[in-house]
mmCIF file of C-alpha atoms in Angstrom:
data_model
loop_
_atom_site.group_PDB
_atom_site.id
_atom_site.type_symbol
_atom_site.label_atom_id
_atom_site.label_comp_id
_atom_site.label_asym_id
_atom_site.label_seq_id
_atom_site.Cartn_x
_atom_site.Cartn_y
_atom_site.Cartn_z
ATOM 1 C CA UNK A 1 0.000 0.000 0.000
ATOM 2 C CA UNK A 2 1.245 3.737 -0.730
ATOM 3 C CA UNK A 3 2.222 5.612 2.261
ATOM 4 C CA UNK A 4 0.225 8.460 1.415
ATOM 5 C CA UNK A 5 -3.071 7.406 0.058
ATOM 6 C CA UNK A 6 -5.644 6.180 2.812
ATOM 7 C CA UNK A 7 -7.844 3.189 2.471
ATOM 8 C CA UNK A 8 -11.210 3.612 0.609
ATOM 9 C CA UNK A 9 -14.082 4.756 2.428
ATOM 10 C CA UNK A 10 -17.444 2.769 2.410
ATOM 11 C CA UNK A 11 -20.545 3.803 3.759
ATOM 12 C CA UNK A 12 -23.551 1.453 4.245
ATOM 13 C CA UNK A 13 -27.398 2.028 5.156
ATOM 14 C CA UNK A 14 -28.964 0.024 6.681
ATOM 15 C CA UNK A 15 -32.833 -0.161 7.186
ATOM 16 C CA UNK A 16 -34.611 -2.495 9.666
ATOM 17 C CA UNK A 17 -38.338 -2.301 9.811
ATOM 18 C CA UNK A 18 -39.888 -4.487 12.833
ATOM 19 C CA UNK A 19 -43.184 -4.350 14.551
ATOM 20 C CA UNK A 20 -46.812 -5.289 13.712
ATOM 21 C CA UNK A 21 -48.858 -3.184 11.283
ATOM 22 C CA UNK A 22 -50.835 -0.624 12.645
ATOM 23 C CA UNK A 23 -54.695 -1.812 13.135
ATOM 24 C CA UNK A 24 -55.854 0.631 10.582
ATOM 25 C CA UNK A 25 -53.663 -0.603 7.753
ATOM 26 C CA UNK A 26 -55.366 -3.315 5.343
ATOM 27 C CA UNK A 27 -54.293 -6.689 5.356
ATOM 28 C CA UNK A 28 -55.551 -7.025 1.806
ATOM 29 C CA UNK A 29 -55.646 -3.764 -0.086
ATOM 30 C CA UNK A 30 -57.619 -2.774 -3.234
ATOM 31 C CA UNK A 31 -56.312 -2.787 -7.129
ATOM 32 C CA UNK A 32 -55.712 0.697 -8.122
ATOM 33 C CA UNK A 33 -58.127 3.463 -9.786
ATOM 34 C CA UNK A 34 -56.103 2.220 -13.023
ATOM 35 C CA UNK A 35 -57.093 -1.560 -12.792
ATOM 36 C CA UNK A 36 -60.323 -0.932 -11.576
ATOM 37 C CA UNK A 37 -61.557 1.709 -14.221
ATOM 38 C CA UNK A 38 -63.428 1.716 -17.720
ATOM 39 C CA UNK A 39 -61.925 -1.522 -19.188
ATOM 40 C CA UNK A 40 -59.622 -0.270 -22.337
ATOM 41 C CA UNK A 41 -60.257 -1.446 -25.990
ATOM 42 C CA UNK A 42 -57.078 -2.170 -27.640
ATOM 43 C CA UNK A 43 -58.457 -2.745 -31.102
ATOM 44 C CA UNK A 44 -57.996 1.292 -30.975
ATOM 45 C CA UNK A 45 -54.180 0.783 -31.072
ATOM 46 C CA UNK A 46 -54.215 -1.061 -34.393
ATOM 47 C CA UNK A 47 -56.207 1.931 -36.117
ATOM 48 C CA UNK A 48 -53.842 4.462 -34.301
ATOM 49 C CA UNK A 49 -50.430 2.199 -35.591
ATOM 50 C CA UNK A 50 -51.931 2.865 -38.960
ATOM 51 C CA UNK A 51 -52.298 6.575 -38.489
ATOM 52 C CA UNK A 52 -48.487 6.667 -37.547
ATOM 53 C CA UNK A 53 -47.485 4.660 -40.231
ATOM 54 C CA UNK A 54 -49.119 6.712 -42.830
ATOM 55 C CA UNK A 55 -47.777 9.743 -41.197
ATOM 56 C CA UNK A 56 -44.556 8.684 -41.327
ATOM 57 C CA UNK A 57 -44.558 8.234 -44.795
ATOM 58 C CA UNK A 58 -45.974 12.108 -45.641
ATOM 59 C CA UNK A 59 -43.707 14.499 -46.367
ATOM 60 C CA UNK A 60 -42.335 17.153 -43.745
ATOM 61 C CA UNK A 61 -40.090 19.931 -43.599
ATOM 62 C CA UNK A 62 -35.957 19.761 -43.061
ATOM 63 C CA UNK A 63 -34.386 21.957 -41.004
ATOM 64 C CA UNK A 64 -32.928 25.381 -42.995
ATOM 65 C CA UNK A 65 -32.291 28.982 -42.406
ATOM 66 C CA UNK A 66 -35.253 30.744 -42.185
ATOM 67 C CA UNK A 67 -34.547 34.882 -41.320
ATOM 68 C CA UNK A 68 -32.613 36.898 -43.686
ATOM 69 C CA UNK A 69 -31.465 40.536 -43.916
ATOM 70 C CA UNK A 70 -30.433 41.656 -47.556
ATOM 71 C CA UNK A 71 -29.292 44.842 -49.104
ATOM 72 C CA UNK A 72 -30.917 46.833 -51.891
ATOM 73 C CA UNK A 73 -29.938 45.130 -55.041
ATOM 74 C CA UNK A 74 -28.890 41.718 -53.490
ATOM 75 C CA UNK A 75 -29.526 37.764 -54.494
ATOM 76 C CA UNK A 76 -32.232 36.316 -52.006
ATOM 77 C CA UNK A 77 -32.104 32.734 -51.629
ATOM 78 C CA UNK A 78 -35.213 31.611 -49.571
ATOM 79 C CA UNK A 79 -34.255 27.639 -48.761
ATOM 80 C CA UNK A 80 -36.986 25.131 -48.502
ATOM 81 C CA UNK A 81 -35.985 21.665 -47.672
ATOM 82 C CA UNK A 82 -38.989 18.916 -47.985
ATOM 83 C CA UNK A 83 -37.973 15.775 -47.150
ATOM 84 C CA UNK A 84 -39.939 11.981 -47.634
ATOM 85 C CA UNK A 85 -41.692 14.223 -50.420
ATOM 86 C CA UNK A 86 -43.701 11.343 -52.403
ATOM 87 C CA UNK A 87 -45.696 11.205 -55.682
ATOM 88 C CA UNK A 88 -48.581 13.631 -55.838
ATOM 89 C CA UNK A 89 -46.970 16.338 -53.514
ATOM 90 C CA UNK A 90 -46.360 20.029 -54.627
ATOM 91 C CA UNK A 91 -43.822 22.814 -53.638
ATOM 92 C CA UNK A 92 -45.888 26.054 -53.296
ATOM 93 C CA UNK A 93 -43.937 29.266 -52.743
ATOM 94 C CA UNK A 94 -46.529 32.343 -51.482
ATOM 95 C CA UNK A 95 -45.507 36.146 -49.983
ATOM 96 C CA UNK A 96 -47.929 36.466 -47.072
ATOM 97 C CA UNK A 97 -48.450 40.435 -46.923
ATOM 98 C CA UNK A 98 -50.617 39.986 -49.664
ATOM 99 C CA UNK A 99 -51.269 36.224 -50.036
ATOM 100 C CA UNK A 100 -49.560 36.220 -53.725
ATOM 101 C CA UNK A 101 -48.489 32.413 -55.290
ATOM 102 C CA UNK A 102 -45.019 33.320 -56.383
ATOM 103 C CA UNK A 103 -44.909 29.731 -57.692
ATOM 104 C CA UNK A 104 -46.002 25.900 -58.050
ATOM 105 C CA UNK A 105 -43.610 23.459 -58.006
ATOM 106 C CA UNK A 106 -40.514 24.613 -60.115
ATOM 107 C CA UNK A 107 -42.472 27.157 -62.509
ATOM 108 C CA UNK A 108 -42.509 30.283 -61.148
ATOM 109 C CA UNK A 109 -46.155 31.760 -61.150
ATOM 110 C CA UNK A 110 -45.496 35.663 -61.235
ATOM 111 C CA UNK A 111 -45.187 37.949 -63.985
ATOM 112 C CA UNK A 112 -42.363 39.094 -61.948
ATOM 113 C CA UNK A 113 -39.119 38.512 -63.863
ATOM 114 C CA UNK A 114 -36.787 38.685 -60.734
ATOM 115 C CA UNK A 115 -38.495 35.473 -59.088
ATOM 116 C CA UNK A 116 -37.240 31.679 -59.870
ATOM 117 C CA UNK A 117 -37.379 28.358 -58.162
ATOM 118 C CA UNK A 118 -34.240 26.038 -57.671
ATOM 119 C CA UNK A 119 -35.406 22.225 -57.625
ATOM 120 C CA UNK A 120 -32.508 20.261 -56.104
ATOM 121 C CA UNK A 121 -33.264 16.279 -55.657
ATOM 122 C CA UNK A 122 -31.036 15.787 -52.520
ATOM 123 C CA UNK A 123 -31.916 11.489 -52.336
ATOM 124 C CA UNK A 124 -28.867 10.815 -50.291
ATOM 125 C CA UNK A 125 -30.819 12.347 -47.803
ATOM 126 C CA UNK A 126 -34.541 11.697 -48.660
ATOM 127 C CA UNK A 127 -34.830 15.528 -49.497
ATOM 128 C CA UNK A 128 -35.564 17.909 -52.406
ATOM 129 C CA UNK A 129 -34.870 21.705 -52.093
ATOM 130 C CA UNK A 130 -36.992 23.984 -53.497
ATOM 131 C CA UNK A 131 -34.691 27.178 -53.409
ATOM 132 C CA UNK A 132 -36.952 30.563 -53.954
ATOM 133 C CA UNK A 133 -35.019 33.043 -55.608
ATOM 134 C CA UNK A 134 -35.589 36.603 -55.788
ATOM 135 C CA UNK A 135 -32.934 39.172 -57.948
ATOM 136 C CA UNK A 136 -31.936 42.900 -57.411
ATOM 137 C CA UNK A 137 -33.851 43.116 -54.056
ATOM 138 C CA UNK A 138 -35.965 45.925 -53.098
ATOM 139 C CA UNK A 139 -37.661 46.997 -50.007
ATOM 140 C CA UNK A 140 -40.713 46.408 -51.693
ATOM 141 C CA UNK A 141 -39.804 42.473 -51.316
ATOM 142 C CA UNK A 142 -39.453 42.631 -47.429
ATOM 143 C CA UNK A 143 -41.703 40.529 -45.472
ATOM 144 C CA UNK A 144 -42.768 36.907 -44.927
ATOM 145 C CA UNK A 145 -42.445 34.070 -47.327
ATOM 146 C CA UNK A 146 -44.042 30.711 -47.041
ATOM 147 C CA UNK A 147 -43.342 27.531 -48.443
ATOM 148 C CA UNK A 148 -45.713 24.009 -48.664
ATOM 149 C CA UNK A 149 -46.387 21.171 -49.700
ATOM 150 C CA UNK A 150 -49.668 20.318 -51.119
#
């Protein structure tokens, strides 16, 4: 043993319980509320396993930056990351101050000529971007942008 270390320490509890139970305890207690309820019909699982499973298999939205502060005359690039996007789905791009569809799916919808969608298939990751793009920025274009799936 090292001359200068000390032996390890160990501290026990111990708990001893001894008597007779008090006379108002009972000898033979009841089940719980729980077991003793409204009986519970697990045939509702099944149809709430299905839900799950089909939600797991719609499409939802990745992670990306979402707040951005431009300059007059700057590139936006609004990201929208969809991932476990299926058949049938559709990438709608919309400016909320006045409820305008900027575009559907890759084609942008506007008559304005600064505004363009990036499609990029991502499948490494289960994702497609859907990139809005808006040239020579104005003040005019501030406010909120919304992208979904339809």
């Amino acid at each position: 043993m090292c001359p200068n270390t000390s032996p390890p320490l160990l501290l026990l509890w111990c708990v001893l319980v001894c008597g007779k139970p008090s006379p108002h305890s009972n000898p033979h207690p009841s089940p719980w509320d729980w077991q003793m309820g409204e009986q519970v019909d697990y045939t509702m699982f099944d149809m709430y396993e299905e839900e799950m499973k089909m939600m797991v298999e719609q499409p939802y939205f990745g992670k990306t930056k979402n707040k951005m502060t431009l300059k007059n005359g700057e590139v936006a690039f609004l990201p929208c990351r969809v991932k476990n996007m299926g058949e049938g789905y559709m990438v709608t791009w919309m400016y909320l101050s006045d409820v305008t569809i900027l575009s559907v799916g890759s084609m942008a919808f506007s008559s304005d000529q600064r505004l363009s969608v990036v499609h990029v298939n991502r499948p490494r990751i289960q994702a497609d971007d859907w990139t809005l793009l808006i040239n020579t920025t104005t003040t005019m274009d501030s406010g909120k942008y919304e992208c979904s799936v339809n």
